[in-house]
Amino acid sequence: MNSTDIRLDITKIPKSRIDAVDFENLQFGKQHADHMMYCDFIDGEWQTPKIVPYGPMQFEPSAKVFHYGQAVFEGMKAFKDEEDKVWLFRPEQNFQRINKSSKRMAIPEFPESHFFASLEALLKLDKDWVRKGGGNSLYIRPFVIATESGVSASESDRYRFMIITCPAQAYYSKPIKVIFAQDYSRAADGGVGFAKAAGNYGAQFYPTKLAKEKGLDQIIWTDASSHEYLEEAGTMNIFFRVGDKLFTAPTNDRILDGVTRKSIIQLAKDKNVEVVVDKVSVKQIVEAAKSGELKEIFGTGTAAAIVRVEGFEHDDVYYDLPDIEEPYGTFFKKNLQDIQYNRVEDTHGWTRQVI
Amino acid sequence: MNSTDIRLDITKIPKSRIDAVDFENLQFGKQHADHMMYCDFIDGEWQTPKIVPYGPMQFEPSAKVFHYGQAVFEGMKAFKDEEDKVWLFRPEQNFQRINKSSKRMAIPEFPESHFFASLEALLKLDKDWVRKGGGNSLYIRPFVIATESGVSASESDRYRFMIITCPAQAYYSKPIKVIFAQDYSRAADGGVGFAKAAGNYGAQFYPTKLAKEKGLDQIIWTDASSHEYLEEAGTMNIFFRVGDKLFTAPTNDRILDGVTRKSIIQLAKDKNVEVVVDKVSVKQIVEAAKSGELKEIFGTGTAAAIVRVEGFEHDDVYYDLPDIEEPYGTFFKKNLQDIQYNRVEDTHGWTRQVI
């Protein structure tokens, strides 16, 4: 990693909290490893990154992040192989994307050297929090927040870039039921849907709550103008298997350019599975469900890896998906995780060893 | 105010900071009055509101507001009349709207009694921060933020409702130049544009920065699907005067239901000025500008009151607005402020005396 010349201020925790953690019963995102990183943007410059024990911090109540949602984030994972080596999966993708998100939210971009030097140092300090074994990982949450004090509605002149981490087991372990959005929308053309902007997520909680009240788990968002095309699921991109082909929407300014999404497209090509990256119409999928040609729907994302959809609701009709043998979802999840946990050769050069 | 039975915990500042403030040279939103209010939502209930000296507070770095923008706010003002009485302008509108915003963002609604009791107590403590004289006011910023610690993308189970205040002079004192949006968008149908959701504001900073680089001050947003209809300006609703009629867009799920907007519509009716509340097309306004029938454009909002637009850009053409005598904008601004500062009879029952 390109991190040799970066100064970091490191304050270690006096005694690790790791012994108090029950790694068999983790609730996603609730436990934090011993340390965190923060780096302030002041007077037009990113300052020296600091690594300190994880804990609460002081903020002004008038800090702009609280009022104007000027904030972006990323999700990454560190994996430990059987030889106790620790690996990141395509971390340059997350680094590039957080800066893309930042740009759209008028946040200054973060230097690559700062990012990788501090992430590497953080993982080295907290390497025991990365656990071996299928489904285990250390979830990494880089984020940037606007910290200038003052309630005028304009971009902040101060920011804090942070990295916190959480030990994680498999996320969304059960298959999920989804609904195709017909009333609510996630993103506008010309909006911030392609960015991991904080407000994109909070805006989905209420419609998702309504879906949950109907016994469904997640929403597959459609285009805001017509609700005729299936886009993404808010925390996941979505793939549809019709016959033996996979279909997924192209990325655009409403859809997140998911790292897992693009990796699955590549893995499918490697295995000679045809992937059609084109608009996916609700009509096409409903008809395929009725005719029995719709074999699978699955979601892809860093937190979730691959999640099987067991059925969907549209126009008040619920469609069960068949329980097929050798689903693509299971196959590609294993394929992906074999690479992430360094169990097979990484022919694409996707993984980066940290320790 | 409906506040008699509400318990408040009040901790007064040992010594007011007011003498250190230069009220002739305020920067909007940068100075805070002595006290602030906060009230936590824990275990499904809003706790006792607390009034304490304004200052920084501790938050977990994994608090959901930092990651998912689950946050809403309001803007209100307190005005002091010549007899040192302090008035609020239609505060029930702001109270109702913050709960409407909260509902859309899956945030629990705040009780009316808590809101008014604590706001009244806060203003009584900080009454010296409300200054007499035209353009002076105490800007009031109620807001709610998600405070649960944990990075899973679902609604928080803890919140903090806060009120902070800032002494204010006139905001946006100069006429502004605007651009009609053609590439970027503010809100989607079925999205959160009607709510004062934090993320709606942060999402505008980058396109606004691009507009500023072209010498323009603000963007008038158009509908995201076609960019053919003029909607609002992000921190203001917008009125167009063509001939002697005023035109403004109807509220919908993309447009904020502004308190100043609806007050101006009423004041115009009172003065027999026709207001057409209907879709306003870009084409109509550009043609009216070319023919000379477009007399004024002005923005309305709590922070800004009424702001004159001196010209607009569309399709790379800049249109100057005429410098007319007795503009509606100036007339209605005086009309509105006469009511707000208790200089005329308030025939609509809009003002509420606090002190």
XYZ file of C-alpha atoms in Angstrom:
710
model
C 0.000 0.000 0.000
C 1.062 3.468 -0.897
C 1.519 4.543 2.688
C 5.177 4.827 3.517
C 5.580 8.548 4.025
C 2.391 9.449 5.854
C 2.624 10.575 9.445
C -0.064 9.211 11.728
C -0.735 10.126 15.355
C -1.532 6.908 17.174
C -2.906 6.597 20.698
C -3.401 2.968 21.687
C -6.132 1.705 23.968
C -4.693 0.821 27.424
C -6.428 -2.558 27.447
C -8.301 -4.227 24.597
C -12.060 -4.704 24.999
C -12.011 -7.844 22.864
C -12.463 -10.335 25.707
C -15.880 -8.860 26.511
C -17.208 -9.573 22.994
C -19.298 -12.651 22.192
C -18.250 -13.279 18.590
C -20.870 -16.005 18.198
C -23.727 -13.552 18.809
C -22.861 -10.303 17.108
C -25.572 -7.856 16.149
C -24.449 -6.182 12.916
C -22.872 -2.787 13.461
C -23.307 -2.693 17.246
C -19.811 -3.682 18.429
C -16.774 -1.633 17.572
C -13.150 -2.726 17.497
C -10.692 -1.056 19.881
C -9.589 1.817 17.659
C -10.906 4.330 15.163
C -9.321 6.840 12.809
C -10.242 10.463 12.304
C -8.751 13.194 10.186
C -9.987 16.794 10.104
C -10.175 19.129 7.144
C -9.343 22.630 8.435
C -8.274 25.772 6.562
C -8.446 23.980 3.239
C -6.244 21.039 4.222
C -6.549 17.519 5.529
C -4.592 17.375 8.785
C -2.578 14.480 10.242
C -4.768 11.354 10.583
C -5.203 10.271 14.202
C -5.845 6.769 15.475
C -7.411 6.693 18.934
C -9.496 4.329 21.076
C -13.074 4.083 19.772
C -15.411 6.295 21.763
C -17.780 9.265 21.731
C -16.613 12.632 20.406
C -17.738 16.202 20.929
C -19.616 18.015 18.176
C -21.279 21.415 18.002
C -25.086 21.130 17.853
C -24.901 23.514 14.908
C -22.442 21.292 12.988
C -23.690 21.173 9.413
C -23.946 17.384 9.260
C -26.862 17.530 11.719
C -28.795 20.067 9.647
C -27.912 19.507 6.012
C -26.918 15.862 5.736
C -23.598 16.752 4.134
C -22.126 13.297 4.711
C -21.017 10.264 2.725
C -19.789 6.797 3.635
C -18.369 3.527 2.388
C -18.649 -0.109 3.384
C -15.709 -2.504 3.117
C -14.639 -5.739 4.771
C -11.397 -7.289 5.957
C -11.189 -11.103 5.790
C -8.786 -13.457 7.590
C -7.544 -16.592 5.843
C -6.556 -19.898 7.454
C -2.962 -18.694 7.808
C -4.045 -15.581 9.726
C -3.319 -13.289 6.814
C -5.741 -10.374 6.545
C -7.131 -9.311 3.151
C -9.129 -6.446 1.728
C -11.311 -6.896 -1.338
C -10.890 -4.273 -4.105
C -10.288 -1.473 -1.586
C -9.281 0.977 -4.332
C -12.889 0.776 -5.561
C -14.209 1.991 -2.222
C -11.558 4.657 -1.998
C -12.430 5.973 -5.462
C -16.139 5.818 -4.746
C -16.017 7.735 -1.472
C -14.300 10.564 -3.321
C -16.904 10.379 -6.099
C -19.639 10.587 -3.445
C -17.807 13.421 -1.703
C -17.525 15.408 -4.917
C -21.290 15.223 -5.500
C -21.875 16.356 -1.922
C -19.390 19.254 -2.213
C -17.005 17.594 0.253
C -13.254 17.818 -0.432
C -11.698 14.606 -1.690
C -9.513 12.605 0.696
C -5.900 11.796 -0.254
C -5.237 8.183 -1.258
C -2.069 8.027 0.838
C -3.921 9.171 3.992
C -6.656 6.641 3.368
C -4.508 3.562 2.884
C -1.874 4.423 5.477
C -4.430 4.936 8.210
C -6.595 1.976 7.199
C -3.566 -0.310 7.228
C -2.403 0.978 10.609
C -5.900 0.600 12.040
C -6.218 -2.992 10.832
C -2.785 -3.881 12.186
C -3.729 -2.561 15.616
C -7.089 -4.360 15.590
C -6.094 -7.521 13.717
C -7.485 -9.792 16.438
C -10.942 -8.359 15.706
C -10.812 -9.936 12.221
C -12.012 -13.506 12.849
C -11.386 -16.545 10.723
C -14.162 -18.696 9.300
C -16.961 -18.472 6.755
C -19.094 -15.400 7.082
C -16.816 -13.704 9.629
C -15.176 -10.412 8.757
C -14.337 -7.002 10.102
C -16.771 -4.533 8.577
C -15.017 -1.227 7.803
C -16.983 2.008 7.697
C -15.131 5.021 6.293
C -17.289 8.165 6.390
C -17.008 11.927 6.071
C -19.136 14.477 7.905
C -19.463 18.266 7.714
C -18.317 19.733 11.040
C -18.424 23.497 10.545
C -20.549 25.175 13.191
C -23.273 27.392 11.750
C -26.791 26.895 10.445
C -26.568 28.692 7.103
C -27.451 26.350 4.239
C -24.176 26.191 2.346
C -21.311 23.747 2.198
C -19.158 23.359 5.273
C -15.599 24.625 5.486
C -14.647 21.896 7.973
C -14.982 18.133 7.676
C -14.028 15.019 9.587
C -13.043 11.837 7.742
C -13.381 8.802 9.992
C -12.937 5.055 9.856
C -14.695 2.876 12.400
C -14.880 -0.907 12.268
C -17.307 -3.570 13.506
C -16.765 -7.328 13.764
C -19.413 -8.988 11.579
C -20.963 -12.360 10.991
C -23.030 -12.992 7.852
C -25.554 -10.195 7.281
C -29.128 -10.958 6.157
C -28.623 -14.648 6.625
C -32.212 -15.603 5.704
C -33.752 -15.282 2.242
C -35.824 -12.110 1.974
C -39.167 -11.076 0.556
C -39.236 -7.836 -1.425
C -41.733 -5.429 -2.943
C -41.309 -3.506 -6.208
C -41.739 0.226 -5.451
C -44.846 1.823 -6.917
C -45.458 4.921 -4.782
C -42.210 5.936 -3.151
C -38.883 6.595 -4.846
C -35.252 6.467 -3.821
C -33.577 8.878 -6.228
C -34.176 11.469 -8.943
C -32.426 11.824 -12.286
C -29.771 14.453 -11.677
C -29.865 13.716 -7.949
C -27.480 11.928 -5.588
C -28.682 8.309 -5.938
C -25.349 7.111 -7.379
C -23.497 8.460 -4.333
C -23.300 6.850 -0.918
C -24.775 10.055 0.490
C -26.174 9.690 4.009
C -29.600 11.094 3.159
C -30.249 8.426 0.516
C -30.483 5.870 3.307
C -32.586 7.750 5.867
C -35.100 8.531 3.108
C -35.746 4.800 2.635
C -36.536 3.944 6.248
C -40.188 4.979 6.194
C -41.178 3.196 2.959
C -39.218 0.157 4.190
C -41.128 0.279 7.487
C -44.393 0.231 5.509
C -43.106 -2.770 3.541
C -42.187 -4.545 6.779
C -45.689 -3.974 8.112
C -46.876 -5.996 5.107
C -44.484 -8.835 5.970
C -41.858 -7.892 3.389
C -38.200 -7.203 4.141
C -36.905 -4.815 1.524
C -37.955 -2.629 -1.396
C -36.631 -2.954 -4.911
C -36.682 0.634 -6.098
C -37.948 1.527 -9.535
C -37.301 4.658 -11.613
C -39.071 7.648 -10.046
C -40.706 8.815 -13.283
C -42.599 5.713 -14.374
C -41.971 2.959 -11.784
C -41.572 0.650 -14.797
C -37.904 -0.250 -14.395
C -36.235 -2.089 -11.524
C -33.137 -0.326 -10.225
C -31.596 -1.312 -6.884
C -32.565 -2.239 -3.357
C -31.062 0.626 -1.382
C -28.370 -1.428 0.357
C -27.921 -3.890 -2.516
C -27.831 -4.065 -6.289
C -30.223 -6.618 -7.762
C -29.813 -9.502 -10.234
C -32.638 -11.427 -11.909
C -32.132 -14.861 -13.419
C -34.531 -15.587 -16.284
C -33.864 -19.003 -17.786
C -30.083 -19.264 -17.668
C -29.358 -15.556 -18.159
C -28.723 -12.945 -15.496
C -30.213 -9.456 -15.858
C -29.193 -6.369 -13.903
C -29.789 -2.642 -14.401
C -26.965 -0.497 -15.785
C -25.550 2.028 -13.344
C -26.700 5.606 -13.846
C -27.032 8.709 -11.684
C -29.733 7.011 -9.599
C -28.004 3.656 -9.019
C -24.962 2.873 -6.886
C -22.017 1.379 -8.781
C -21.662 -1.576 -6.424
C -18.311 -3.330 -5.992
C -19.998 -6.683 -5.365
C -22.263 -6.048 -8.393
C -19.336 -5.527 -10.744
C -17.455 -8.481 -9.259
C -20.440 -10.796 -9.806
C -20.777 -9.596 -13.411
C -17.112 -10.527 -13.940
C -17.427 -13.891 -12.172
C -20.478 -14.722 -14.281
C -18.514 -13.942 -17.443
C -15.684 -16.158 -16.169
C -18.173 -19.012 -15.839
C -19.792 -18.339 -19.218
C -23.060 -17.220 -17.675
C -24.587 -14.515 -19.856
C -25.228 -11.242 -18.018
C -27.497 -8.695 -19.687
C -26.740 -5.245 -18.262
C -29.760 -3.301 -19.461
C -32.978 -1.776 -18.183
C -34.998 -4.470 -16.414
C -38.713 -3.841 -16.724
C -41.197 -4.754 -14.037
C -43.416 -6.175 -16.787
C -40.681 -8.512 -18.033
C -39.998 -9.861 -14.545
C -43.669 -10.291 -13.625
C -44.287 -12.151 -16.883
C -41.227 -14.339 -16.317
C -42.513 -15.112 -12.814
C -45.900 -16.098 -14.219
C -44.419 -18.298 -16.936
C -41.991 -19.969 -14.554
C -38.940 -18.642 -16.411
C -37.905 -16.443 -13.481
C -35.575 -18.714 -11.544
C -33.895 -16.391 -9.048
C -33.579 -12.869 -7.753
C -30.628 -11.977 -5.567
C -29.136 -8.854 -4.045
C -25.425 -8.002 -3.920
C -23.628 -5.689 -1.518
C -20.589 -5.524 0.750
C -22.507 -5.933 3.996
C -24.776 -8.644 2.567
C -22.474 -10.325 -0.001
C -25.288 -12.153 -1.854
C -28.818 -12.451 -0.486
C -31.457 -14.706 -1.967
C -34.880 -13.207 -2.611
C -37.561 -15.825 -2.009
C -40.463 -13.886 -3.480
C -41.707 -10.443 -4.449
C -44.878 -8.441 -4.306
C -46.121 -6.242 -7.130
C -49.564 -4.675 -7.615
C -50.768 -6.467 -4.459
C -49.876 -9.891 -5.881
C -47.146 -11.953 -4.224
C -44.983 -14.133 -6.434
C -43.056 -17.016 -4.881
C -39.741 -17.821 -6.455
C -38.970 -21.492 -7.047
C -36.601 -23.337 -4.745
C -34.200 -24.427 -7.462
C -31.173 -26.699 -7.281
C -27.753 -25.094 -7.671
C -28.883 -21.471 -7.709
C -26.520 -18.919 -9.238
C -26.766 -16.880 -6.031
C -25.262 -19.646 -3.901
C -22.706 -20.526 -6.553
C -21.413 -16.986 -7.026
C -21.466 -16.244 -3.317
C -19.137 -19.203 -2.744
C -17.040 -18.113 -5.719
C -16.744 -14.587 -4.335
C -16.021 -15.661 -0.778
C -13.391 -18.173 -1.931
C -11.541 -15.194 -3.379
C -12.187 -12.913 -0.403
C -10.920 -15.525 2.094
C -7.945 -16.437 -0.111
C -9.130 -20.006 -0.640
C -8.611 -19.930 -4.413
C -6.330 -18.168 -6.827
C -7.310 -14.522 -7.306
C -6.985 -14.301 -11.085
C -8.336 -10.734 -11.233
C -5.962 -9.216 -8.685
C -8.855 -8.107 -6.514
C -7.509 -8.843 -3.057
C -4.865 -6.902 -1.164
C -2.979 -8.354 1.746
C -2.777 -6.046 4.763
C -1.153 -8.354 7.311
C -49.187 28.314 24.736
C -50.186 24.855 25.697
C -47.372 24.418 28.141
C -48.613 24.552 31.689
C -48.053 20.994 32.827
C -44.764 20.148 31.197
C -41.752 19.610 33.393
C -38.535 21.062 32.092
C -35.044 20.651 33.506
C -33.361 24.036 33.264
C -29.676 24.773 33.860
C -28.891 28.446 33.383
C -25.635 29.816 32.054
C -23.532 31.309 34.900
C -22.910 34.503 32.920
C -24.467 35.562 29.633
C -22.194 35.749 26.577
C -24.296 38.529 25.041
C -21.866 41.386 25.736
C -19.275 39.771 23.501
C -21.595 39.823 20.469
C -21.448 42.540 17.819
C -25.099 42.689 16.763
C -24.286 45.083 13.923
C -22.066 42.545 12.207
C -23.670 39.168 12.566
C -22.857 36.365 10.172
C -26.040 34.340 9.713
C -26.116 31.211 11.845
C -22.674 31.661 13.410
C -23.573 33.105 16.839
C -25.732 31.210 19.286
C -27.803 32.585 22.143
C -26.921 31.511 25.688
C -29.148 28.441 25.935
C -30.329 25.471 23.925
C -32.941 22.787 24.443
C -32.579 19.060 23.951
C -34.924 16.170 24.551
C -34.040 12.514 24.025
C -36.252 9.737 22.710
C -35.275 6.563 24.596
C -37.163 3.272 25.036
C -40.046 4.501 22.916
C -40.627 7.759 24.813
C -39.648 11.395 24.696
C -37.929 12.195 27.983
C -38.012 15.440 30.007
C -36.836 18.382 27.844
C -33.638 19.964 29.161
C -32.532 23.548 28.726
C -28.797 24.020 29.161
C -26.081 26.497 28.144
C -25.324 26.249 24.408
C -22.238 24.172 23.796
C -20.754 21.048 22.213
C -22.194 17.627 23.044
C -20.861 14.095 22.888
C -22.046 11.738 20.160
C -21.026 8.209 19.192
C -19.178 8.138 15.856
C -21.569 5.337 14.878
C -24.679 7.470 15.637
C -27.049 6.917 12.733
C -27.360 10.600 11.854
C -23.738 10.582 10.670
C -24.253 7.608 8.366
C -27.849 7.685 7.155
C -28.922 11.323 7.318
C -31.947 10.473 9.437
C -32.519 14.092 10.459
C -35.053 16.871 9.924
C -35.219 20.522 10.889
C -37.309 23.684 10.945
C -36.626 27.396 10.674
C -38.612 29.965 12.665
C -38.044 33.486 13.919
C -38.881 35.478 17.033
C -39.462 39.223 16.550
C -39.412 42.012 19.144
C -41.820 44.928 18.815
C -41.277 48.521 19.978
C -42.744 47.689 23.396
C -40.281 44.824 23.916
C -42.921 42.185 23.406
C -41.628 39.066 21.650
C -43.669 37.405 18.906
C -43.575 34.200 16.938
C -45.051 33.974 13.438
C -47.389 31.014 12.798
C -45.326 28.679 15.020
C -47.979 25.934 14.839
C -47.142 25.635 11.119
C -43.534 24.843 11.895
C -44.506 22.480 14.657
C -46.850 20.569 12.362
C -44.322 20.518 9.562
C -41.440 19.137 11.619
C -43.678 16.228 12.560
C -44.677 15.762 8.925
C -40.979 15.741 7.995
C -40.225 13.360 10.861
C -42.915 10.934 9.769
C -41.452 10.728 6.251
C -38.013 10.097 7.759
C -39.314 7.396 10.150
C -38.615 9.608 13.179
C -41.153 9.598 16.034
C -43.324 12.717 16.210
C -42.612 15.227 18.975
C -45.397 16.204 21.427
C -46.893 19.671 20.924
C -46.784 20.421 24.650
C -43.063 19.607 24.863
C -42.366 21.759 21.836
C -44.157 24.902 22.947
C -43.282 24.680 26.628
C -39.599 24.361 25.940
C -39.559 26.940 23.146
C -41.324 29.472 25.370
C -38.952 28.803 28.282
C -35.935 29.086 25.982
C -37.110 32.429 24.565
C -37.839 33.800 28.028
C -34.327 32.932 29.165
C -32.745 34.409 26.037
C -35.124 37.332 25.427
C -32.284 39.858 25.306
C -30.964 38.056 22.237
C -34.107 39.077 20.324
C -33.259 42.580 19.076
C -35.656 45.302 18.048
C -35.578 46.990 14.668
C -36.207 46.122 11.026
C -34.584 42.954 9.867
C -33.479 41.886 13.350
C -34.791 38.644 14.805
C -33.789 35.577 16.703
C -33.606 32.701 14.255
C -34.879 29.487 15.842
C -33.666 26.106 14.614
C -35.569 23.084 15.925
C -34.092 19.813 14.628
C -34.173 16.087 15.268
C -31.280 13.675 14.793
C -30.954 9.886 15.014
C -28.603 9.054 17.888
C -28.652 5.260 18.125
C -25.155 3.836 17.928
C -24.768 1.197 15.226
C -24.066 1.165 11.509
C -26.862 -1.095 10.266
C -29.019 0.715 7.690
C -32.349 0.837 9.490
C -34.201 3.473 11.459
C -32.749 4.520 14.790
C -34.337 3.610 18.112
C -32.956 6.757 19.758
C -33.352 10.390 18.753
C -32.488 13.835 20.049
C -34.851 16.761 19.468
C -33.041 20.071 19.859
C -33.707 23.776 19.598
C -30.816 26.151 19.082
C -31.151 29.857 18.279
C -29.062 32.453 16.459
C -29.440 36.240 16.468
C -30.048 37.332 12.870
C -30.025 40.427 10.754
C -31.653 40.403 7.312
C -30.572 37.355 5.313
C -29.697 37.639 1.605
C -29.899 41.376 1.668
C -28.865 41.831 -1.969
C -30.949 40.848 -5.011
C -29.808 37.524 -6.395
C -29.171 35.975 -9.788
C -30.537 32.487 -10.373
C -30.301 29.669 -12.888
C -33.106 27.320 -13.913
C -31.940 23.727 -13.314
C -31.412 21.673 -16.455
C -29.015 18.895 -15.404
C -29.253 18.429 -11.683
C -32.387 17.800 -9.611
C -33.432 18.397 -6.045
C -36.156 15.806 -5.490
C -37.907 12.785 -6.992
C -41.632 12.077 -7.159
C -42.297 9.816 -4.187
C -39.149 11.096 -2.480
C -38.549 13.415 0.468
C -38.533 16.824 -1.285
C -41.594 18.073 0.631
C -39.870 17.369 3.957
C -37.214 19.487 5.610
C -34.982 16.422 5.571
C -31.298 17.197 6.137
C -30.102 15.381 3.014
C -32.227 17.564 0.698
C -29.955 20.474 1.541
C -26.536 18.836 1.368
C -27.475 17.439 -2.047
C -27.843 20.981 -3.423
C -24.448 22.305 -2.372
C -22.484 20.959 -5.329
C -24.862 22.125 -8.102
C -25.101 25.477 -6.273
C -21.300 25.690 -6.190
C -21.250 25.158 -9.969
C -23.862 27.925 -10.342
C -21.752 30.242 -8.186
C -18.723 29.570 -10.387
C -20.837 31.015 -13.233
C -21.586 34.142 -11.208
C -25.082 33.042 -10.142
C -26.297 32.788 -6.545
C -29.019 30.162 -6.423
C -30.725 27.467 -8.476
C -34.429 27.375 -9.210
C -35.113 23.665 -9.313
C -37.270 22.144 -11.996
C -39.101 18.800 -12.031
C -36.603 15.946 -12.267
C -38.382 14.153 -15.122
C -38.581 16.872 -17.763
C -36.938 20.051 -16.345
C -39.904 21.899 -17.890
C -41.572 23.177 -14.714
C -40.167 25.541 -12.105
C -40.537 24.275 -8.559
C -38.611 25.896 -5.700
C -35.195 27.258 -4.847
C -34.089 24.875 -2.126
C -34.194 27.375 0.730
C -37.071 29.409 -0.731
C -40.323 29.010 -2.627
C -40.530 31.099 -5.791
C -43.085 33.580 -7.144
C -43.188 34.990 -10.682
C -45.034 38.183 -11.560
C -46.253 38.263 -15.134
C -48.173 41.454 -15.856
C -50.068 42.026 -12.634
C -50.557 38.367 -11.706
C -48.404 36.264 -9.422
C -47.634 32.653 -10.334
C -46.243 29.991 -8.023
C -46.039 26.207 -8.200
C -48.512 24.132 -6.182
C -46.982 22.127 -3.349
C -46.492 18.434 -4.041
C -44.228 15.683 -2.758
C -41.191 17.440 -4.226
C -41.883 20.995 -2.986
C -41.754 22.359 0.551
C -45.043 23.770 1.838
C -43.479 27.075 2.907
C -45.021 29.154 5.697
C -43.891 32.405 4.072
C -45.205 31.119 0.721
C -48.696 30.492 2.049
C -48.678 33.796 3.960
C -47.772 35.730 0.796
C -50.535 33.958 -1.130
C -52.993 35.119 1.558
C -51.626 38.676 1.688
C -51.878 38.903 -2.111
C -55.519 37.808 -1.929
C -56.117 40.430 0.765
C -54.778 43.085 -1.591
C -56.726 41.768 -4.598
C -53.607 40.618 -6.398
C -54.416 37.498 -8.379
C -52.237 34.484 -7.495
C -52.232 31.535 -9.874
C -51.142 28.421 -7.983
C -50.405 26.066 -10.851
C -47.507 24.497 -12.687
C -45.169 27.244 -13.895
C -43.424 26.260 -17.119
C -39.925 27.359 -17.994
C -41.219 28.153 -21.486
C -43.907 30.504 -20.154
C -41.416 32.408 -18.014
C -38.745 32.654 -20.706
C -41.341 33.945 -23.185
C -42.655 36.454 -20.648
C -39.079 37.618 -20.045
C -38.565 38.090 -23.774
C -41.838 39.974 -24.250
C -41.244 42.181 -21.217
C -44.304 40.872 -19.375
C -42.180 39.232 -16.694
C -41.957 41.967 -14.078
C -40.533 40.189 -11.023
C -39.289 36.960 -9.571
C -38.903 36.673 -5.822
C -38.164 33.945 -3.308
C -39.919 33.469 0.019
C -38.649 31.697 3.134
C -38.303 32.129 6.872
C -34.592 32.867 6.847
C -34.837 35.134 3.806
C -38.384 36.596 4.166
C -38.598 37.862 0.559
C -35.618 38.057 -1.771
C -35.656 39.813 -5.108
C -34.281 37.962 -8.108
C -32.593 40.397 -10.478
C -32.158 38.015 -13.378
C -32.016 34.386 -14.416
C -30.055 32.145 -16.724
C -31.608 29.452 -18.867
C -30.096 27.553 -21.803
C -26.935 29.681 -21.489
C -28.901 32.914 -21.956
C -29.097 35.426 -19.125
C -32.301 37.427 -18.760
C -32.235 40.663 -16.764
C -35.388 41.514 -14.886
C -36.605 45.103 -15.082
C -36.059 47.458 -12.169
C -39.720 48.339 -11.706
C -41.334 50.849 -9.377
C -43.331 49.501 -6.437
C -42.469 45.845 -6.889
C -44.774 43.304 -5.276
C -41.782 41.765 -3.536
C -40.985 44.939 -1.604
C -44.659 45.618 -0.932
C -45.440 42.161 0.463
C -42.204 42.012 2.407
C -43.202 45.201 4.237
C -46.730 43.856 4.656
C -45.399 40.619 6.142
C -42.861 42.286 8.406
C -45.443 44.802 9.670
C -47.398 41.799 10.947
C -44.325 39.967 12.253
C -43.106 43.019 14.203
C -46.634 43.838 15.462
C -46.748 47.183 13.662
C -50.223 46.549 12.175
C -53.296 44.641 13.157
C -52.864 40.887 12.623
C -56.223 40.130 11.009
C -55.324 36.487 10.340
C -54.298 35.586 13.874
C -50.841 34.586 12.682
C -48.677 35.959 15.482
C -48.306 34.559 18.976
C -46.960 36.592 21.830
C -44.312 34.779 23.889
C -43.210 37.562 26.217
